[in-house]
mmCIF file of C-alpha atoms in Angstrom:
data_model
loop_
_atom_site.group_PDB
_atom_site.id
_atom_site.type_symbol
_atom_site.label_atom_id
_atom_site.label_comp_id
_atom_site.label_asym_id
_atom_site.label_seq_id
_atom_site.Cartn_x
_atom_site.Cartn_y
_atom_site.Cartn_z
ATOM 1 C CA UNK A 1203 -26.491 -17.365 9.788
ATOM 2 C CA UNK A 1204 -27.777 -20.314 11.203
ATOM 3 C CA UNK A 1205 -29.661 -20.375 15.183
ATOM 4 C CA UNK A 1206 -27.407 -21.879 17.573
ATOM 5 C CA UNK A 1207 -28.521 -24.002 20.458
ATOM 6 C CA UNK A 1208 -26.419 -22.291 23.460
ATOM 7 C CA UNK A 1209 -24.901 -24.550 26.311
ATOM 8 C CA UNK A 1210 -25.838 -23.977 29.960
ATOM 9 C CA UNK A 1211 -23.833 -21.703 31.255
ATOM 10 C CA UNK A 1212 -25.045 -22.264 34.830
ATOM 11 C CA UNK A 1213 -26.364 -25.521 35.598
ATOM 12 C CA UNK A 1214 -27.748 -24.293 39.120
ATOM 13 C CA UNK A 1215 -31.751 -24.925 38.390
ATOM 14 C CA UNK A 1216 -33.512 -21.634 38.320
ATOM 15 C CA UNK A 1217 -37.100 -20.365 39.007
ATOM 16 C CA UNK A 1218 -38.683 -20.034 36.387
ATOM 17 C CA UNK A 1219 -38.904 -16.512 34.617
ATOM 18 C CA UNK A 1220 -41.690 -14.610 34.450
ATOM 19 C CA UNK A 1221 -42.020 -11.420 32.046
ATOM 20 C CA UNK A 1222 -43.876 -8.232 33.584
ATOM 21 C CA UNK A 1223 -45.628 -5.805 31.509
ATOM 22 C CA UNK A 1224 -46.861 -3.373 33.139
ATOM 23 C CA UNK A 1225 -49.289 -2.531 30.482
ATOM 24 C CA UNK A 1226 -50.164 -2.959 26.659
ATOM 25 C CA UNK A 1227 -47.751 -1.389 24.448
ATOM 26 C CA UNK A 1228 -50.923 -0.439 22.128
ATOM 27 C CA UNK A 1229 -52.270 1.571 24.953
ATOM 28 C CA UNK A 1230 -49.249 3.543 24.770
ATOM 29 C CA UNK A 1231 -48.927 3.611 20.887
ATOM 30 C CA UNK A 1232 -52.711 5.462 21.322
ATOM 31 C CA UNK A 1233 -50.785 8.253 23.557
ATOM 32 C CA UNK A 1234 -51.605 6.797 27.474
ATOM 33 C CA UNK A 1235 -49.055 8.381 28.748
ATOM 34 C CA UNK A 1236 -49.582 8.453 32.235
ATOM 35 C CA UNK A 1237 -50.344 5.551 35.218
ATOM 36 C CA UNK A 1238 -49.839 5.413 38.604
ATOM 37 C CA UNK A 1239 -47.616 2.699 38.796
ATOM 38 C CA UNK A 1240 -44.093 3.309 40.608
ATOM 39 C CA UNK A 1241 -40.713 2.113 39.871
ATOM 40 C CA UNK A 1242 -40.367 0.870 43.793
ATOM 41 C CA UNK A 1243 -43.810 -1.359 42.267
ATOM 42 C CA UNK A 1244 -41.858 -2.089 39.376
ATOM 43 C CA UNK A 1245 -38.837 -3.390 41.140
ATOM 44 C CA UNK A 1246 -40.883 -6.103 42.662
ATOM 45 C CA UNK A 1247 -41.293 -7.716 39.292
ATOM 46 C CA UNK A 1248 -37.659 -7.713 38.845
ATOM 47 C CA UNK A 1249 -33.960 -6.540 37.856
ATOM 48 C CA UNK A 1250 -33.636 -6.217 34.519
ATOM 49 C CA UNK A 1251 -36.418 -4.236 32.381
ATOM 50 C CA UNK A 1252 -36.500 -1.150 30.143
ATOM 51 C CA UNK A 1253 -39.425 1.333 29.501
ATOM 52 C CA UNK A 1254 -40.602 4.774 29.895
ATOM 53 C CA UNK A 1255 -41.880 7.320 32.370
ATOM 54 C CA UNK A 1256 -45.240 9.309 32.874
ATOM 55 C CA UNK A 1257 -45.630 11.928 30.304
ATOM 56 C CA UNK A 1258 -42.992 10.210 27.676
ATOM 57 C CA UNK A 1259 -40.173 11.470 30.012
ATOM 58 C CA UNK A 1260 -37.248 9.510 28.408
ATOM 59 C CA UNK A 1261 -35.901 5.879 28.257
ATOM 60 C CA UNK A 1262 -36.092 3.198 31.220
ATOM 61 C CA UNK A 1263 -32.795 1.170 31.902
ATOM 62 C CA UNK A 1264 -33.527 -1.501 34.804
ATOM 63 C CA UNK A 1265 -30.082 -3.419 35.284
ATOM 64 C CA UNK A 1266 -28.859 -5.094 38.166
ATOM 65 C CA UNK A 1267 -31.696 -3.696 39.945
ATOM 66 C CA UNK A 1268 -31.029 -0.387 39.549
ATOM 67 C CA UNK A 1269 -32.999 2.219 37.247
ATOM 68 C CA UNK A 1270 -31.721 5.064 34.873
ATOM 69 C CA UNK A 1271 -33.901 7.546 33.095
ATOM 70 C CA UNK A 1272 -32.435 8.963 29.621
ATOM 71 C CA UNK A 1273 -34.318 12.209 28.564
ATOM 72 C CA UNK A 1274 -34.972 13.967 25.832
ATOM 73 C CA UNK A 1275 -30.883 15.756 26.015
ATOM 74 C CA UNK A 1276 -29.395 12.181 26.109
ATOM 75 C CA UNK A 1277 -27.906 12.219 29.605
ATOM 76 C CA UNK A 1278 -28.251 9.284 32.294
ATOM 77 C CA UNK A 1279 -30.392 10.720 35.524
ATOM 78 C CA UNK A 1280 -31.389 8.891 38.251
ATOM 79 C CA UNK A 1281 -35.213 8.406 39.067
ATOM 80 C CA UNK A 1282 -36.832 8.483 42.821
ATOM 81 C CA UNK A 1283 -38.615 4.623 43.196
ATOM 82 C CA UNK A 1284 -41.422 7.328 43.662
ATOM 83 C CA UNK A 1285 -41.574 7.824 39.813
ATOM 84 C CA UNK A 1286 -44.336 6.773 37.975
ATOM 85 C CA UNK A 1287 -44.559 4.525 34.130
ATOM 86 C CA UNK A 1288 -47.133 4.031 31.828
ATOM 87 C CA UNK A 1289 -45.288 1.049 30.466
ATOM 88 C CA UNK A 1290 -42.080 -1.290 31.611
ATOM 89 C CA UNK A 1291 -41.343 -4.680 31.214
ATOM 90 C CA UNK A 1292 -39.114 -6.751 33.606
ATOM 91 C CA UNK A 1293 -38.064 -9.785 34.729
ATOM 92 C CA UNK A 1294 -35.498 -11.391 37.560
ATOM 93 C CA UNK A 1295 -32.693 -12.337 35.279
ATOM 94 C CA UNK A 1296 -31.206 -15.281 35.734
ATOM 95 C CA UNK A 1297 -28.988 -15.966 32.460
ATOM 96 C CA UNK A 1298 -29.391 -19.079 31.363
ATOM 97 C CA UNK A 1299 -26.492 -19.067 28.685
ATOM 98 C CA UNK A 1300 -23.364 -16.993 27.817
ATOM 99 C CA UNK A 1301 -21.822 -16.638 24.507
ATOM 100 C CA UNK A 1302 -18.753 -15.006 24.237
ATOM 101 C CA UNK A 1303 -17.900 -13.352 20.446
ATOM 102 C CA UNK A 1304 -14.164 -12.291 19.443
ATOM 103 C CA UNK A 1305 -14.238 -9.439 16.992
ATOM 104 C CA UNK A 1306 -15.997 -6.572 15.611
ATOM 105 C CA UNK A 1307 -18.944 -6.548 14.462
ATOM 106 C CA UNK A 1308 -20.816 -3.984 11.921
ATOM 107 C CA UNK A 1309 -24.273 -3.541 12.591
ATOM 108 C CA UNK A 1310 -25.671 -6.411 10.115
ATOM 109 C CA UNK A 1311 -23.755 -8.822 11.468
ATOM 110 C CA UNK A 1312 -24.556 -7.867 15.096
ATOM 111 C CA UNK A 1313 -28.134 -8.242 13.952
ATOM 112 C CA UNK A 1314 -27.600 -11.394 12.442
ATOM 113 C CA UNK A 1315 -25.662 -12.474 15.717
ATOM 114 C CA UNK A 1316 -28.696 -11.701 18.023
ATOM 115 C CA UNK A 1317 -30.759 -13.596 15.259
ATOM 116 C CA UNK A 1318 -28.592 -16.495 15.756
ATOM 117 C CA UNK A 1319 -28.813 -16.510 19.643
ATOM 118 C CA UNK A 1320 -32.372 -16.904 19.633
ATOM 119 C CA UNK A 1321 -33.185 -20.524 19.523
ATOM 120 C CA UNK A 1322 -36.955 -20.376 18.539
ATOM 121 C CA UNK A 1323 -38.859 -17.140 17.162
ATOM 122 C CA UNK A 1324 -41.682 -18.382 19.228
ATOM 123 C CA UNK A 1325 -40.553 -17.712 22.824
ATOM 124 C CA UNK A 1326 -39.853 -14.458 24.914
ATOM 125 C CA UNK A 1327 -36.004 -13.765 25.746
ATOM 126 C CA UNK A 1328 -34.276 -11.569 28.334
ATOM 127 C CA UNK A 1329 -30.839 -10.367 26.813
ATOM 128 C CA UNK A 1330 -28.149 -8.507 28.642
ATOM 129 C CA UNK A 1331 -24.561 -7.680 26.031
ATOM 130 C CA UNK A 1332 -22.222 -6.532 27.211
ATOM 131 C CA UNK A 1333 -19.439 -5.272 24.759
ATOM 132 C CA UNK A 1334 -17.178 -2.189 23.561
ATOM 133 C CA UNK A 1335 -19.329 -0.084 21.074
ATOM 134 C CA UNK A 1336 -17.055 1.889 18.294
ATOM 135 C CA UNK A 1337 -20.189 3.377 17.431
ATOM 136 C CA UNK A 1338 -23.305 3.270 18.637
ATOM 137 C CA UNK A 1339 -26.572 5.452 17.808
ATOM 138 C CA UNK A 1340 -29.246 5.936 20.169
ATOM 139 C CA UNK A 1341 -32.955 7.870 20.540
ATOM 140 C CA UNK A 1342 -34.583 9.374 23.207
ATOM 141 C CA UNK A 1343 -38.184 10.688 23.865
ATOM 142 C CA UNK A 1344 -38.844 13.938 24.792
ATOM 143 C CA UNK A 1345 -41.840 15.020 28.025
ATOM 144 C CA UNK A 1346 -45.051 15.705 25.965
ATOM 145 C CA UNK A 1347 -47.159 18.062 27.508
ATOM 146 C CA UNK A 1348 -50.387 16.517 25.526
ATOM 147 C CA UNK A 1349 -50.715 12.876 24.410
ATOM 148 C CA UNK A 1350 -50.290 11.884 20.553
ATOM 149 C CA UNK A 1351 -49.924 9.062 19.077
ATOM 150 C CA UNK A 1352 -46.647 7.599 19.472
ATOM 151 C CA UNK A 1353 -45.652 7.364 16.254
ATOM 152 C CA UNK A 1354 -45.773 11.027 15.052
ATOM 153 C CA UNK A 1355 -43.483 11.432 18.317
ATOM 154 C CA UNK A 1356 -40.574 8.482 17.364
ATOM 155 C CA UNK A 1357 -40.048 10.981 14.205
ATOM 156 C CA UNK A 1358 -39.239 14.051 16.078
ATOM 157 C CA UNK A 1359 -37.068 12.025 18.533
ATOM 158 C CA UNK A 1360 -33.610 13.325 18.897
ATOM 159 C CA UNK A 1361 -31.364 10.861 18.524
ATOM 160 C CA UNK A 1362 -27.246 10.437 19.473
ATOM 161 C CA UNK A 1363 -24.086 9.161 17.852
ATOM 162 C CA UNK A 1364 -21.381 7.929 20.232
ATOM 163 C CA UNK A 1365 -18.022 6.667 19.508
ATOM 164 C CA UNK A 1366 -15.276 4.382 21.325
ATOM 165 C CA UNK A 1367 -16.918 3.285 24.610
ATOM 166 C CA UNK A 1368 -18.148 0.398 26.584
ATOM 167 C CA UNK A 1369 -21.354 -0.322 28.146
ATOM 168 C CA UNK A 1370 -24.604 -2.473 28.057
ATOM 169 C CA UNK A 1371 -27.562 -3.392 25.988
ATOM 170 C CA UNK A 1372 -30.840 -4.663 28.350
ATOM 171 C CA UNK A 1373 -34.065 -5.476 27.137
ATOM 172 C CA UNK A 1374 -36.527 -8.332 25.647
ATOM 173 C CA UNK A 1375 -37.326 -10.332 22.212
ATOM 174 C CA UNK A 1376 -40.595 -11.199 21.724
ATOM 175 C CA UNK A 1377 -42.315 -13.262 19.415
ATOM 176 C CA UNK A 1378 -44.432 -11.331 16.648
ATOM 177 C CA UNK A 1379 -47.891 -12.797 17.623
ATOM 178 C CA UNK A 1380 -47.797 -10.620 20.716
ATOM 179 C CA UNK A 1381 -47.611 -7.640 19.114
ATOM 180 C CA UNK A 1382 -50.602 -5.436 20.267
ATOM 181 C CA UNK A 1383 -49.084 -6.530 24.018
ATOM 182 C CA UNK A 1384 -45.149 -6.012 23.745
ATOM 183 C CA UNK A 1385 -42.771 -4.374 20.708
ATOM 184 C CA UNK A 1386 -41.897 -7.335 18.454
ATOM 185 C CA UNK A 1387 -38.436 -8.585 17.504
ATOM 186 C CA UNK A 1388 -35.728 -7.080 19.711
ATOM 187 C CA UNK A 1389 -35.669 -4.119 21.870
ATOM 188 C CA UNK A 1390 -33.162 -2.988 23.407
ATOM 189 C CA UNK A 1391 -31.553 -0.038 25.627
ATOM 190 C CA UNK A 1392 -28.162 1.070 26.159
ATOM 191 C CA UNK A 1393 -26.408 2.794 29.174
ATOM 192 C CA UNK A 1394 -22.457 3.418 28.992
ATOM 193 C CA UNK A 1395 -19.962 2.212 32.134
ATOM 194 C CA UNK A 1396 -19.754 5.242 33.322
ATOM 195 C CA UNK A 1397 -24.000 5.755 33.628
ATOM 196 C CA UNK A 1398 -23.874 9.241 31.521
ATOM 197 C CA UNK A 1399 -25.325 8.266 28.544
ATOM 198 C CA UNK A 1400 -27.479 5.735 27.009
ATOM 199 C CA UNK A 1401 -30.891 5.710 24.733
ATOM 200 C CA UNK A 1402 -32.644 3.089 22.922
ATOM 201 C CA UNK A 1403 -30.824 0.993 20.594
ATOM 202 C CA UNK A 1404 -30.829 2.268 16.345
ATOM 203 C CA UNK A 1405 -28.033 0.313 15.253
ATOM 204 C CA UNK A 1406 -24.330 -0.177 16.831
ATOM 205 C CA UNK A 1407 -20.895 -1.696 16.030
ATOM 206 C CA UNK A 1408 -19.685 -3.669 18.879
ATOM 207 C CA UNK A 1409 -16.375 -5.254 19.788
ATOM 208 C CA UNK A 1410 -16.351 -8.364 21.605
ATOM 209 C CA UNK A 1411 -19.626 -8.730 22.790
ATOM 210 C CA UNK A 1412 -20.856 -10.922 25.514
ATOM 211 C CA UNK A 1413 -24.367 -11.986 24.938
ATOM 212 C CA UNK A 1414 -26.214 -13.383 28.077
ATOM 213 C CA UNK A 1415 -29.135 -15.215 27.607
ATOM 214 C CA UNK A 1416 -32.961 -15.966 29.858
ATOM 215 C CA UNK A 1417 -35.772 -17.790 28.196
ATOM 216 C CA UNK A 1418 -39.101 -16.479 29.721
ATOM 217 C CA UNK A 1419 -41.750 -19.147 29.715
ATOM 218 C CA UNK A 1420 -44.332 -16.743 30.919
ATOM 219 C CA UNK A 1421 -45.932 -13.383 30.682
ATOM 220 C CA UNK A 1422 -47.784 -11.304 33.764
ATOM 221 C CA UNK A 1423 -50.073 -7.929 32.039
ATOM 222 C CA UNK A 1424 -51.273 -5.354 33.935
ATOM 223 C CA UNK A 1425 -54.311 -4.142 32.874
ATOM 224 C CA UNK A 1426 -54.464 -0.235 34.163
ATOM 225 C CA UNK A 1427 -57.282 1.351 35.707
ATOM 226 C CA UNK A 1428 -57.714 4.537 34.185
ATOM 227 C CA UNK A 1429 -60.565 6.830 32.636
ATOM 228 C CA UNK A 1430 -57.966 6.941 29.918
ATOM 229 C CA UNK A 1431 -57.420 3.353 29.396
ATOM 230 C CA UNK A 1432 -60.630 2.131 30.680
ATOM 231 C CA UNK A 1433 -62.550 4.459 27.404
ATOM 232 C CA UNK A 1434 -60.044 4.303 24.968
ATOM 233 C CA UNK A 1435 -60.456 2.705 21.438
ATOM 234 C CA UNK A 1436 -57.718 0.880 20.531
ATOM 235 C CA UNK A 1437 -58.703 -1.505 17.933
ATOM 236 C CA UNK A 1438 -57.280 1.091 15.142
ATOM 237 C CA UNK A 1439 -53.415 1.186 16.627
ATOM 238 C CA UNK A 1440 -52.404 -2.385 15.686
ATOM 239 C CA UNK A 1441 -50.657 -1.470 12.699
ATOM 240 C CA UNK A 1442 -48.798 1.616 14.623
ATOM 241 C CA UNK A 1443 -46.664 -0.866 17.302
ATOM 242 C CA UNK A 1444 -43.687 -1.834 14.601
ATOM 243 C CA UNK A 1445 -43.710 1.864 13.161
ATOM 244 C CA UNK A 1446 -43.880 3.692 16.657
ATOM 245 C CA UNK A 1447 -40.887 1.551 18.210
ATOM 246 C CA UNK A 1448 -38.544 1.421 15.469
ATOM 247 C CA UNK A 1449 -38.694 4.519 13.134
#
């Protein structure tokens, strides 16, 4: 399937988006698990983000300014701004473009749709779809009482099957030369109408799906100042980011 060059959906002139990450994803990959950043911090980088919580503690879902924690039993709970993450990324989104799809659509072709929407591998895109899922399968990390690396944890991760419901998919592609700072490709989280379920996105079948679009020119990293960060090694986790976010 061939990459589409959206129209504007909004021809209002927007400021121009900036992507937040709050720190390294290969810091997390090496099990830094813990920072002492807060989601009421977070929320002054923006809306729309996804992530995770001190100690592994579950999925981040930042939409429409509002945050949801997913644990390790699949259900939705709601986080104090209090809260602390060892890694997030969000942004103020602004969509730049909607596309509006008619049909269902298996999981390869709703792969190859987001492939299409993205007009250039090179840049950084904020993507909010919207859509009825008649299946959709999701994962969600357990606490950890003692850091590991991430990847022996994504194969214990429980994961969830849902059927026949609507909701939304937040969350970020980014280009593949940024790997050691952000998961490359897409990555996306889900949370249901209704806010009691949700996960991070395996694979899906959607019905008429809505994709909204946000190019992000730039990228802000935090840099954390822990013992933990500040004397870890991370030179050998390069190769773990790809495994550790999608297995």
């Amino acid at each position: 399937m061939k990459k589409r060059t959206l129209e504007k959906a909004d021809s209002t002139p927007q400021a121009t988006a900036e992507l937040f990450v709050s720190a390294p994803l290969i810091a997390l990959i090496d099990g830094i698990f813990e920072s002492k950043l807060t989601l009421g911090e977070l929320l002054e980088h923006g809306d729309l983000g996804i992530g995770t919580f001190n100690d592994l503690d579950g999925e981040m879902i930042l939409i429409d300014g509002e945050f949801f924690q997913v644990r390790g039993d699949g259900a939705v709970y709601r986080p104090s701004l209090e809260t602390h993450t060892p890694f997030a990324c969000a942004t103020f989104f602004h969509r730049e473009t909607t596309d509006k799809e008619k049909g269902a659509f298996a999981w390869h072709q709703f792969e190859e749709l987001l492939a299409s929407s993205i007009p250039s591998d090179n840049m950084i895109y904020t993507l909010r779809i919207d859509a009825h899922f008649s299946r959709i399968k999701v994962r969600s990390v357990p606490k950890q009482e003692c850091p590991r690396p991430l990847v022996d944890i994504a194969r214990e991760q429980p994961t969830f099957e849902y059927r026949n419901l609507s909701g939304s998919l937040v969350g970020f592609y980014n280009p593949h030369f940024i790997s050691p700072i952000n998961a490359p490709g897409f990555h996306l989280h889900f949370i249901d109408d209704s806010r009691k379920v949700g996960g991070h996105l395996l694979s899906c079948d959607v019905v008429d799906p809505v994709l909204r679009l946000q190019h992000v020119p730039s990228m802000r990293l935090g840099l954390p100042m822990s013992i933990d960060y500040l004397t870890a090694n991370l030179e050998n986790e390069l190769d773990e980011i790809s495994r550790g976010e999608r297995e």
